PDB file of C-alpha atoms and ligand atoms in Angstrom:
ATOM      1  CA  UNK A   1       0.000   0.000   0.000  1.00  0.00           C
ATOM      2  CA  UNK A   2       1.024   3.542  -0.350  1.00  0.00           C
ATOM      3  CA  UNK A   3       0.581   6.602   1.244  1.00  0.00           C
ATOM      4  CA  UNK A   4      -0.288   9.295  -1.115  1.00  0.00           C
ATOM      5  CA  UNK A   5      -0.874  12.784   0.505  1.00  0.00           C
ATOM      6  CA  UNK A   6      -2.771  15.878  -0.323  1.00  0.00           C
ATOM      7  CA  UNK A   7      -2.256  18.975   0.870  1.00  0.00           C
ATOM      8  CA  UNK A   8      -5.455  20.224   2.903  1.00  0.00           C
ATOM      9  CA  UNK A   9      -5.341  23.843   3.658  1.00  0.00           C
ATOM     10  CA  UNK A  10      -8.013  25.259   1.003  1.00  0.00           C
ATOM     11  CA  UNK A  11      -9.132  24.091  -2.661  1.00  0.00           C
ATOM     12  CA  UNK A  12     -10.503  20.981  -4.261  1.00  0.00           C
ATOM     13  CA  UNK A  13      -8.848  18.393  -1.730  1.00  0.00           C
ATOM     14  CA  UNK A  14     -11.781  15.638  -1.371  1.00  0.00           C
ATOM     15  CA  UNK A  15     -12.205  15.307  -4.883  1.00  0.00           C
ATOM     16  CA  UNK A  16      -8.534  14.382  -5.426  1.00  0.00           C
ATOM     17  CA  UNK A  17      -9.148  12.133  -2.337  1.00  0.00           C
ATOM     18  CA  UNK A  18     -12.368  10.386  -3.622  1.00  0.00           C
ATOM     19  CA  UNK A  19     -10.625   9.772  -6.962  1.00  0.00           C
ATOM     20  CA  UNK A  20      -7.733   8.347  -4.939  1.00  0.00           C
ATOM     21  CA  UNK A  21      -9.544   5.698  -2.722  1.00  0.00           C
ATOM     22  CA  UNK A  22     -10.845   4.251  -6.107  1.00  0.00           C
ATOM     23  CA  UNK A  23      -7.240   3.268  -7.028  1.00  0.00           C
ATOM     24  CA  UNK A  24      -6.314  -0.208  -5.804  1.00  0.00           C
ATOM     25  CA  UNK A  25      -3.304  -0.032  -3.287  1.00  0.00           C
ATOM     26  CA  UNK A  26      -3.264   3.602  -2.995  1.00  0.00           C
ATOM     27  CA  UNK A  27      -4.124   4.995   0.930  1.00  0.00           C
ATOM     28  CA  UNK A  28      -5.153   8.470   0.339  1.00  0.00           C
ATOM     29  CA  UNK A  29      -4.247  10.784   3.593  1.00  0.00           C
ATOM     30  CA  UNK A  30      -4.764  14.626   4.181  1.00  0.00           C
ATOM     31  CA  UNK A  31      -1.927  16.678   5.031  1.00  0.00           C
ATOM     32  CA  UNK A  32      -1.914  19.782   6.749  1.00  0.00           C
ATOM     33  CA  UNK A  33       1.189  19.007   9.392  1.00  0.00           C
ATOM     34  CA  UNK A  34       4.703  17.408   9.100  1.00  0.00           C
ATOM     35  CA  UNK A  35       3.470  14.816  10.952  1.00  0.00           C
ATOM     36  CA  UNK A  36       1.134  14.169   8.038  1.00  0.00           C
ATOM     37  CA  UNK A  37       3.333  15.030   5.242  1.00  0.00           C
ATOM     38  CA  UNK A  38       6.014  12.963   6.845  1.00  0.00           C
ATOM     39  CA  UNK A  39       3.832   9.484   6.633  1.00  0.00           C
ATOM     40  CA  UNK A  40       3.183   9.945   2.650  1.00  0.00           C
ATOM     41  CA  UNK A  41       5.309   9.000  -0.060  1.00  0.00           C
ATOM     42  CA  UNK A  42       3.747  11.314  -2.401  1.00  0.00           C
ATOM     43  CA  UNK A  43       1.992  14.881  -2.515  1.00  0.00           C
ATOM     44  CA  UNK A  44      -0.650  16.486  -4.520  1.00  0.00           C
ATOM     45  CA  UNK A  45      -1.142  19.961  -4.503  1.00  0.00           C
ATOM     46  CA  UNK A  46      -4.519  20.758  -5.295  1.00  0.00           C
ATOM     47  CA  UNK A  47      -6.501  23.874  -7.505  1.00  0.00           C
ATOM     48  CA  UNK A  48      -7.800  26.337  -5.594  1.00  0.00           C
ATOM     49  CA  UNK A  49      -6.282  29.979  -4.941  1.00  0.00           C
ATOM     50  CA  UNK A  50      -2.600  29.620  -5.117  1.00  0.00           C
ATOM     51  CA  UNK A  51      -2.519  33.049  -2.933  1.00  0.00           C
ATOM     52  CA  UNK A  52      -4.467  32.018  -0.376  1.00  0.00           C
ATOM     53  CA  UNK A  53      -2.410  28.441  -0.022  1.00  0.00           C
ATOM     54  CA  UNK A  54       0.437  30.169  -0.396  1.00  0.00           C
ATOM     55  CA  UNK A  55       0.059  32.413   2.854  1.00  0.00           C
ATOM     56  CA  UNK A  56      -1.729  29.410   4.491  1.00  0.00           C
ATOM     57  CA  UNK A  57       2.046  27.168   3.465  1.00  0.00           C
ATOM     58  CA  UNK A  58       3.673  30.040   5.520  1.00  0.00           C
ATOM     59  CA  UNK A  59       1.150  30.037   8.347  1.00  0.00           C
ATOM     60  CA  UNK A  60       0.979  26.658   9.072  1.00  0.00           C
ATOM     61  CA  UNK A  61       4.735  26.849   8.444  1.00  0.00           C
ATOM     62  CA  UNK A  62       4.759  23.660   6.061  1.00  0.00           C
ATOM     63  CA  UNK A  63       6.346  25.456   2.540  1.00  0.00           C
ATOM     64  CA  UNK A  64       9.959  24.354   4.002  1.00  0.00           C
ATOM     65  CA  UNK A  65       9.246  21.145   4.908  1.00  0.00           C
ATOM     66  CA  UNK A  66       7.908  20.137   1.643  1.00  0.00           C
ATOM     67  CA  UNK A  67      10.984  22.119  -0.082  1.00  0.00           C
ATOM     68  CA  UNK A  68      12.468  19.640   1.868  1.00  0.00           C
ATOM     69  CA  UNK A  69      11.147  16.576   0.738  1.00  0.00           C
ATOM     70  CA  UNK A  70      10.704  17.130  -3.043  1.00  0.00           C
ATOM     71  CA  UNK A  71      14.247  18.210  -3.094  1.00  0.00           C
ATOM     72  CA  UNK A  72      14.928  14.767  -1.656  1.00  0.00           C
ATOM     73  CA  UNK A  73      13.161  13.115  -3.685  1.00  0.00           C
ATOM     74  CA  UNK A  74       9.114  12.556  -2.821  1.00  0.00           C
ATOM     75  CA  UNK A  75       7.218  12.894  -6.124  1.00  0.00           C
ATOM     76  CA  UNK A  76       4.886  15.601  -5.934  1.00  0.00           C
ATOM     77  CA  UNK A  77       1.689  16.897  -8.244  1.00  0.00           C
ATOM     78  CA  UNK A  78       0.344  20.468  -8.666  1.00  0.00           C
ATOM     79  CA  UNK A  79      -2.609  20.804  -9.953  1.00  0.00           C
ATOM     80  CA  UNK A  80      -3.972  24.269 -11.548  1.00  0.00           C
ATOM     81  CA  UNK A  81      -3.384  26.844  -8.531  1.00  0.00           C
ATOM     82  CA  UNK A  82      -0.565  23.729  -7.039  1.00  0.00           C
ATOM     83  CA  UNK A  83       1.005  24.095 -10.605  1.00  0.00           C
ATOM     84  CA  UNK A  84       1.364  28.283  -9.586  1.00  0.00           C
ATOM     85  CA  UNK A  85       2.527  27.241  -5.902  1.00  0.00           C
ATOM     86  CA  UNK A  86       5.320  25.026  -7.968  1.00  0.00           C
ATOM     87  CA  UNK A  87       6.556  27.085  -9.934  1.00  0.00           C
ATOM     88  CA  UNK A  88      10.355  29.212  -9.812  1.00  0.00           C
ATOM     89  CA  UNK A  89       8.477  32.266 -11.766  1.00  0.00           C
ATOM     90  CA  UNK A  90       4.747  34.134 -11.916  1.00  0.00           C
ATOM     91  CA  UNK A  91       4.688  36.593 -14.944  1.00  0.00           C
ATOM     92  CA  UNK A  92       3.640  39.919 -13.605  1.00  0.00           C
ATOM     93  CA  UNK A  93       3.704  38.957 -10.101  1.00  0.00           C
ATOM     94  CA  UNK A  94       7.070  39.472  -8.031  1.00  0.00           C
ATOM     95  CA  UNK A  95       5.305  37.057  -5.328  1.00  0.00           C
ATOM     96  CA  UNK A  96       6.201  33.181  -5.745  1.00  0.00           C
ATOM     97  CA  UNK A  97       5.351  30.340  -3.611  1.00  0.00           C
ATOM     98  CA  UNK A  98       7.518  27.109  -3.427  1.00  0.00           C
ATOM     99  CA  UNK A  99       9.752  27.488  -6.474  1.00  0.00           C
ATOM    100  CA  UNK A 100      10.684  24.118  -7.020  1.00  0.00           C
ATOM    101  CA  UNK A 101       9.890  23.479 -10.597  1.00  0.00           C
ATOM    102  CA  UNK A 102      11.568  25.251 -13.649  1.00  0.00           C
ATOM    103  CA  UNK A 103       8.924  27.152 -15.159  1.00  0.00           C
ATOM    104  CA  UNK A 104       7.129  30.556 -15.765  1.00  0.00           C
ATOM    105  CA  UNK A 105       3.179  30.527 -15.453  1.00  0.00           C
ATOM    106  CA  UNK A 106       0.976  32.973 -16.197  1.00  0.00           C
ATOM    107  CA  UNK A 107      -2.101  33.152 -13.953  1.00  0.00           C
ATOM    108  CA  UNK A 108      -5.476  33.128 -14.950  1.00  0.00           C
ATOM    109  CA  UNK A 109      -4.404  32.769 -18.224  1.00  0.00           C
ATOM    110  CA  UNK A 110      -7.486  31.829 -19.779  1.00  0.00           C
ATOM    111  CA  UNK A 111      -8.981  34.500 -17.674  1.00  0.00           C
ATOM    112  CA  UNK A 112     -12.188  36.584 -18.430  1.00  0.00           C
ATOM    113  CA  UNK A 113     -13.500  35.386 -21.536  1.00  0.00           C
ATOM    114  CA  UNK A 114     -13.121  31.786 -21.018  1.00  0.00           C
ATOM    115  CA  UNK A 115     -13.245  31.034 -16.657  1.00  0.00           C
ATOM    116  CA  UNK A 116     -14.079  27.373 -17.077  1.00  0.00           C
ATOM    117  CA  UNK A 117     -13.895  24.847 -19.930  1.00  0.00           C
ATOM    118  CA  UNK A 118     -13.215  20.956 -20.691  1.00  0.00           C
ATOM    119  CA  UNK A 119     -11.826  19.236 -23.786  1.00  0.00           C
ATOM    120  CA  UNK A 120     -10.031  16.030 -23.906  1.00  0.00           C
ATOM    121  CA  UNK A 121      -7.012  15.270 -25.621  1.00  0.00           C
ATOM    122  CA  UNK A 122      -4.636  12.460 -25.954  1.00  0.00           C
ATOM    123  CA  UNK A 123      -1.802  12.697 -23.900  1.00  0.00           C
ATOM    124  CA  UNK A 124      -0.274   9.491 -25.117  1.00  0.00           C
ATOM    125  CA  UNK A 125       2.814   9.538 -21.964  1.00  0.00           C
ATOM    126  CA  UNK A 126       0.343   8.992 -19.248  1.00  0.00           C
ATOM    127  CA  UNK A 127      -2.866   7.346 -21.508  1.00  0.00           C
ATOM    128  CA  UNK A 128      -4.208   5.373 -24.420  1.00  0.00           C
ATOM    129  CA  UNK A 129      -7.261   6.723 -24.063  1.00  0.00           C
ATOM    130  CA  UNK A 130      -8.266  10.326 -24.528  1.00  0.00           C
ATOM    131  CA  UNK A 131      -8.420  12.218 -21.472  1.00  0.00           C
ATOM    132  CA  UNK A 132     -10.609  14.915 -20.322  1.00  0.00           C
ATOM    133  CA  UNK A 133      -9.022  18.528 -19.128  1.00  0.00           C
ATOM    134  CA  UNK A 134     -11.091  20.737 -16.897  1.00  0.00           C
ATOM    135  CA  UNK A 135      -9.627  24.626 -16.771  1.00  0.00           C
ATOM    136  CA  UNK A 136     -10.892  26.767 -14.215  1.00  0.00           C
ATOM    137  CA  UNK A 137      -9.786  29.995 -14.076  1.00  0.00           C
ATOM    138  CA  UNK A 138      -6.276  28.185 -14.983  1.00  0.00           C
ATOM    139  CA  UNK A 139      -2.616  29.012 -15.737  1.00  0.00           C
ATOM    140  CA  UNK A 140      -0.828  28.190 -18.973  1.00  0.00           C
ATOM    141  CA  UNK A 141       3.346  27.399 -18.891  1.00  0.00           C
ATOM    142  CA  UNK A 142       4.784  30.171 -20.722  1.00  0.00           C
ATOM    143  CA  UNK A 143       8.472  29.303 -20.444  1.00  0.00           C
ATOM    144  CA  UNK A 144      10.011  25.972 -19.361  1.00  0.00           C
ATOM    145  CA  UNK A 145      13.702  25.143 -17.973  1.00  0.00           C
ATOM    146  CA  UNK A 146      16.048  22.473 -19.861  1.00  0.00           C
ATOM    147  CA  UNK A 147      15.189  19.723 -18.043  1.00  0.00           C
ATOM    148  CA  UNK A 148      11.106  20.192 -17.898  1.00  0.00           C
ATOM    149  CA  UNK A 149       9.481  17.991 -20.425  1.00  0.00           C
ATOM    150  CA  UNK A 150       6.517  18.683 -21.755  1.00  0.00           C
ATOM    151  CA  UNK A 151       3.222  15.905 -21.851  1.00  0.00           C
ATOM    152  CA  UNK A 152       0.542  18.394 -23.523  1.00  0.00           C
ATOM    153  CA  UNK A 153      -0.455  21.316 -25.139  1.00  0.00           C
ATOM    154  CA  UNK A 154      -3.906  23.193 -25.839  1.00  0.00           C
ATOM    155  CA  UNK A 155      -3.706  25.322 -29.044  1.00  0.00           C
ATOM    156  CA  UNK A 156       0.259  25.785 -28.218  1.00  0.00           C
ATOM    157  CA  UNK A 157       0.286  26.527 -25.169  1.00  0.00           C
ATOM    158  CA  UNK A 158       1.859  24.317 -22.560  1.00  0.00           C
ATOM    159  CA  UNK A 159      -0.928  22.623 -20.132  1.00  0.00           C
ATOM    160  CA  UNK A 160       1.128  19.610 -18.532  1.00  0.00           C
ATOM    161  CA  UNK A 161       4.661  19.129 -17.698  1.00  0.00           C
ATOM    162  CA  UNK A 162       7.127  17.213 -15.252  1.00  0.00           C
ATOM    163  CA  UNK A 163      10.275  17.482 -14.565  1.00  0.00           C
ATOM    164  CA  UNK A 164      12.224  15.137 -12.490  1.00  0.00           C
ATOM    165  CA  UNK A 165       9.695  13.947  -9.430  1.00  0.00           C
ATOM    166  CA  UNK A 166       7.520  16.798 -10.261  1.00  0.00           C
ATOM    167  CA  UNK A 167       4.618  16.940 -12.277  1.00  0.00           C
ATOM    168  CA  UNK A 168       2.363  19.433 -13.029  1.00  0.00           C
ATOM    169  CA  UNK A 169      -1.560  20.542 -14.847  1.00  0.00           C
ATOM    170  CA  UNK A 170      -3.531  23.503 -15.416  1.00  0.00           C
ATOM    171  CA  UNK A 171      -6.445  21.819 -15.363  1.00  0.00           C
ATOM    172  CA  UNK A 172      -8.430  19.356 -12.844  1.00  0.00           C
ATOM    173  CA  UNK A 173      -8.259  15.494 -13.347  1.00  0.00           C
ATOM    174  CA  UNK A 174      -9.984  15.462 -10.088  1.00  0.00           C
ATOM    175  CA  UNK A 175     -12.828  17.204 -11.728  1.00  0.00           C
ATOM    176  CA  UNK A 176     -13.405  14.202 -14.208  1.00  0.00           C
ATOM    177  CA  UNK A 177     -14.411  10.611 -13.896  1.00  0.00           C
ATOM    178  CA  UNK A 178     -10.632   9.193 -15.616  1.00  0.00           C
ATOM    179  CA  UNK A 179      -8.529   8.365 -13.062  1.00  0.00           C
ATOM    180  CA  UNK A 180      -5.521   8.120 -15.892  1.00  0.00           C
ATOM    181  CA  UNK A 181      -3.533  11.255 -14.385  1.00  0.00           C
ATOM    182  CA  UNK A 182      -3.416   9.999 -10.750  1.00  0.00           C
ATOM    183  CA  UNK A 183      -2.232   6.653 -11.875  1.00  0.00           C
ATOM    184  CA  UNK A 184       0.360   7.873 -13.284  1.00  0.00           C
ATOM    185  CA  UNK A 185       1.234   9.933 -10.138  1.00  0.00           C
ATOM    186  CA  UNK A 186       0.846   6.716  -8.302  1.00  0.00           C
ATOM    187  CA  UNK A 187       3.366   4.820 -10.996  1.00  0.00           C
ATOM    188  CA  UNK A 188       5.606   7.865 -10.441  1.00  0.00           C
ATOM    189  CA  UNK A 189       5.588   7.147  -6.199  1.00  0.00           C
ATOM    190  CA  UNK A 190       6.068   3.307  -6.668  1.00  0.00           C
ATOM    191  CA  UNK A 191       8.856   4.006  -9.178  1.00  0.00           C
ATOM    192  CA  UNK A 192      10.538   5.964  -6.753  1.00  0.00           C
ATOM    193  CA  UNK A 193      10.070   3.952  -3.200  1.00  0.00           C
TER     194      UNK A 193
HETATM  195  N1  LIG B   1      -6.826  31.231 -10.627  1.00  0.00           N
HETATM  196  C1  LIG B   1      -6.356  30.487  -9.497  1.00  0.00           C
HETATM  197  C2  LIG B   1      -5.031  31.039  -8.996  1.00  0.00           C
HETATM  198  O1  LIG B   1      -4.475  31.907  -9.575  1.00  0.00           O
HETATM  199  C3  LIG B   1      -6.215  29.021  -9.829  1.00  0.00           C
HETATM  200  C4  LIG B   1      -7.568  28.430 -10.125  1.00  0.00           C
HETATM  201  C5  LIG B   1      -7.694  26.977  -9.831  1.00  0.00           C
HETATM  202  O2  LIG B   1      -6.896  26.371  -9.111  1.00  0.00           O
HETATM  203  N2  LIG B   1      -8.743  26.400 -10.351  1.00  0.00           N
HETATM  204  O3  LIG B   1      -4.525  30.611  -8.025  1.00  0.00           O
END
Protein backbone atom coordinates (compact mmCIF):
# COMPACT_ATOMS: atom_id res chain seq x y z
CA UNK A 1 0.00 0.00 0.00
CA UNK A 2 1.02 3.54 -0.35
CA UNK A 3 0.58 6.60 1.24
CA UNK A 4 -0.29 9.29 -1.12
CA UNK A 5 -0.87 12.78 0.51
CA UNK A 6 -2.77 15.88 -0.32
CA UNK A 7 -2.26 18.97 0.87
CA UNK A 8 -5.46 20.22 2.90
CA UNK A 9 -5.34 23.84 3.66
CA UNK A 10 -8.01 25.26 1.00
CA UNK A 11 -9.13 24.09 -2.66
CA UNK A 12 -10.50 20.98 -4.26
CA UNK A 13 -8.85 18.39 -1.73
CA UNK A 14 -11.78 15.64 -1.37
CA UNK A 15 -12.21 15.31 -4.88
CA UNK A 16 -8.53 14.38 -5.43
CA UNK A 17 -9.15 12.13 -2.34
CA UNK A 18 -12.37 10.39 -3.62
CA UNK A 19 -10.63 9.77 -6.96
CA UNK A 20 -7.73 8.35 -4.94
CA UNK A 21 -9.54 5.70 -2.72
CA UNK A 22 -10.84 4.25 -6.11
CA UNK A 23 -7.24 3.27 -7.03
CA UNK A 24 -6.31 -0.21 -5.80
CA UNK A 25 -3.30 -0.03 -3.29
CA UNK A 26 -3.26 3.60 -3.00
CA UNK A 27 -4.12 5.00 0.93
CA UNK A 28 -5.15 8.47 0.34
CA UNK A 29 -4.25 10.78 3.59
CA UNK A 30 -4.76 14.63 4.18
CA UNK A 31 -1.93 16.68 5.03
CA UNK A 32 -1.91 19.78 6.75
CA UNK A 33 1.19 19.01 9.39
CA UNK A 34 4.70 17.41 9.10
CA UNK A 35 3.47 14.82 10.95
CA UNK A 36 1.13 14.17 8.04
CA UNK A 37 3.33 15.03 5.24
CA UNK A 38 6.01 12.96 6.85
CA UNK A 39 3.83 9.48 6.63
CA UNK A 40 3.18 9.95 2.65
CA UNK A 41 5.31 9.00 -0.06
CA UNK A 42 3.75 11.31 -2.40
CA UNK A 43 1.99 14.88 -2.52
CA UNK A 44 -0.65 16.49 -4.52
CA UNK A 45 -1.14 19.96 -4.50
CA UNK A 46 -4.52 20.76 -5.30
CA UNK A 47 -6.50 23.87 -7.51
CA UNK A 48 -7.80 26.34 -5.59
CA UNK A 49 -6.28 29.98 -4.94
CA UNK A 50 -2.60 29.62 -5.12
CA UNK A 51 -2.52 33.05 -2.93
CA UNK A 52 -4.47 32.02 -0.38
CA UNK A 53 -2.41 28.44 -0.02
CA UNK A 54 0.44 30.17 -0.40
CA UNK A 55 0.06 32.41 2.85
CA UNK A 56 -1.73 29.41 4.49
CA UNK A 57 2.05 27.17 3.47
CA UNK A 58 3.67 30.04 5.52
CA UNK A 59 1.15 30.04 8.35
CA UNK A 60 0.98 26.66 9.07
CA UNK A 61 4.74 26.85 8.44
CA UNK A 62 4.76 23.66 6.06
CA UNK A 63 6.35 25.46 2.54
CA UNK A 64 9.96 24.35 4.00
CA UNK A 65 9.25 21.15 4.91
CA UNK A 66 7.91 20.14 1.64
CA UNK A 67 10.98 22.12 -0.08
CA UNK A 68 12.47 19.64 1.87
CA UNK A 69 11.15 16.58 0.74
CA UNK A 70 10.70 17.13 -3.04
CA UNK A 71 14.25 18.21 -3.09
CA UNK A 72 14.93 14.77 -1.66
CA UNK A 73 13.16 13.11 -3.68
CA UNK A 74 9.11 12.56 -2.82
CA UNK A 75 7.22 12.89 -6.12
CA UNK A 76 4.89 15.60 -5.93
CA UNK A 77 1.69 16.90 -8.24
CA UNK A 78 0.34 20.47 -8.67
CA UNK A 79 -2.61 20.80 -9.95
CA UNK A 80 -3.97 24.27 -11.55
CA UNK A 81 -3.38 26.84 -8.53
CA UNK A 82 -0.56 23.73 -7.04
CA UNK A 83 1.01 24.10 -10.60
CA UNK A 84 1.36 28.28 -9.59
CA UNK A 85 2.53 27.24 -5.90
CA UNK A 86 5.32 25.03 -7.97
CA UNK A 87 6.56 27.09 -9.93
CA UNK A 88 10.36 29.21 -9.81
CA UNK A 89 8.48 32.27 -11.77
CA UNK A 90 4.75 34.13 -11.92
CA UNK A 91 4.69 36.59 -14.94
CA UNK A 92 3.64 39.92 -13.60
CA UNK A 93 3.70 38.96 -10.10
CA UNK A 94 7.07 39.47 -8.03
CA UNK A 95 5.30 37.06 -5.33
CA UNK A 96 6.20 33.18 -5.74
CA UNK A 97 5.35 30.34 -3.61
CA UNK A 98 7.52 27.11 -3.43
CA UNK A 99 9.75 27.49 -6.47
CA UNK A 100 10.68 24.12 -7.02
CA UNK A 101 9.89 23.48 -10.60
CA UNK A 102 11.57 25.25 -13.65
CA UNK A 103 8.92 27.15 -15.16
CA UNK A 104 7.13 30.56 -15.77
CA UNK A 105 3.18 30.53 -15.45
CA UNK A 106 0.98 32.97 -16.20
CA UNK A 107 -2.10 33.15 -13.95
CA UNK A 108 -5.48 33.13 -14.95
CA UNK A 109 -4.40 32.77 -18.22
CA UNK A 110 -7.49 31.83 -19.78
CA UNK A 111 -8.98 34.50 -17.67
CA UNK A 112 -12.19 36.58 -18.43
CA UNK A 113 -13.50 35.39 -21.54
CA UNK A 114 -13.12 31.79 -21.02
CA UNK A 115 -13.24 31.03 -16.66
CA UNK A 116 -14.08 27.37 -17.08
CA UNK A 117 -13.89 24.85 -19.93
CA UNK A 118 -13.21 20.96 -20.69
CA UNK A 119 -11.83 19.24 -23.79
CA UNK A 120 -10.03 16.03 -23.91
CA UNK A 121 -7.01 15.27 -25.62
CA UNK A 122 -4.64 12.46 -25.95
CA UNK A 123 -1.80 12.70 -23.90
CA UNK A 124 -0.27 9.49 -25.12
CA UNK A 125 2.81 9.54 -21.96
CA UNK A 126 0.34 8.99 -19.25
CA UNK A 127 -2.87 7.35 -21.51
CA UNK A 128 -4.21 5.37 -24.42
CA UNK A 129 -7.26 6.72 -24.06
CA UNK A 130 -8.27 10.33 -24.53
CA UNK A 131 -8.42 12.22 -21.47
CA UNK A 132 -10.61 14.91 -20.32
CA UNK A 133 -9.02 18.53 -19.13
CA UNK A 134 -11.09 20.74 -16.90
CA UNK A 135 -9.63 24.63 -16.77
CA UNK A 136 -10.89 26.77 -14.21
CA UNK A 137 -9.79 30.00 -14.08
CA UNK A 138 -6.28 28.18 -14.98
CA UNK A 139 -2.62 29.01 -15.74
CA UNK A 140 -0.83 28.19 -18.97
CA UNK A 141 3.35 27.40 -18.89
CA UNK A 142 4.78 30.17 -20.72
CA UNK A 143 8.47 29.30 -20.44
CA UNK A 144 10.01 25.97 -19.36
CA UNK A 145 13.70 25.14 -17.97
CA UNK A 146 16.05 22.47 -19.86
CA UNK A 147 15.19 19.72 -18.04
CA UNK A 148 11.11 20.19 -17.90
CA UNK A 149 9.48 17.99 -20.43
CA UNK A 150 6.52 18.68 -21.76
CA UNK A 151 3.22 15.91 -21.85
CA UNK A 152 0.54 18.39 -23.52
CA UNK A 153 -0.45 21.32 -25.14
CA UNK A 154 -3.91 23.19 -25.84
CA UNK A 155 -3.71 25.32 -29.04
CA UNK A 156 0.26 25.79 -28.22
CA UNK A 157 0.29 26.53 -25.17
CA UNK A 158 1.86 24.32 -22.56
CA UNK A 159 -0.93 22.62 -20.13
CA UNK A 160 1.13 19.61 -18.53
CA UNK A 161 4.66 19.13 -17.70
CA UNK A 162 7.13 17.21 -15.25
CA UNK A 163 10.27 17.48 -14.56
CA UNK A 164 12.22 15.14 -12.49
CA UNK A 165 9.70 13.95 -9.43
CA UNK A 166 7.52 16.80 -10.26
CA UNK A 167 4.62 16.94 -12.28
CA UNK A 168 2.36 19.43 -13.03
CA UNK A 169 -1.56 20.54 -14.85
CA UNK A 170 -3.53 23.50 -15.42
CA UNK A 171 -6.45 21.82 -15.36
CA UNK A 172 -8.43 19.36 -12.84
CA UNK A 173 -8.26 15.49 -13.35
CA UNK A 174 -9.98 15.46 -10.09
CA UNK A 175 -12.83 17.20 -11.73
CA UNK A 176 -13.40 14.20 -14.21
CA UNK A 177 -14.41 10.61 -13.90
CA UNK A 178 -10.63 9.19 -15.62
CA UNK A 179 -8.53 8.36 -13.06
CA UNK A 180 -5.52 8.12 -15.89
CA UNK A 181 -3.53 11.26 -14.38
CA UNK A 182 -3.42 10.00 -10.75
CA UNK A 183 -2.23 6.65 -11.88
CA UNK A 184 0.36 7.87 -13.28
CA UNK A 185 1.23 9.93 -10.14
CA UNK A 186 0.85 6.72 -8.30
CA UNK A 187 3.37 4.82 -11.00
CA UNK A 188 5.61 7.86 -10.44
CA UNK A 189 5.59 7.15 -6.20
CA UNK A 190 6.07 3.31 -6.67
CA UNK A 191 8.86 4.01 -9.18
CA UNK A 192 10.54 5.96 -6.75
CA UNK A 193 10.07 3.95 -3.20
N1 LIG B 1 -6.83 31.23 -10.63
C1 LIG B 1 -6.36 30.49 -9.50
C2 LIG B 1 -5.03 31.04 -9.00
O1 LIG B 1 -4.48 31.91 -9.58
C3 LIG B 1 -6.22 29.02 -9.83
C4 LIG B 1 -7.57 28.43 -10.12
C5 LIG B 1 -7.69 26.98 -9.83
O2 LIG B 1 -6.90 26.37 -9.11
N2 LIG B 1 -8.74 26.40 -10.35
O3 LIG B 1 -4.52 30.61 -8.02
Amino acid sequence: MVNVGVLALQGSVIEHVKILSGIEGVIPCEVRTVEELDKVSGLILPGGESTTIGKLLKDFEMAEPIKHRVKAGMPVWGTCAGMILMAKKIVDEDNTHLELMDITVRRNAYGSQLDSFSVSSNIPSVSDDSIPMVFIRAPWVECIGSDVEVLAELDGRIVAVKESNMLATSFHPELSANNAFHKYFVKMIENNR
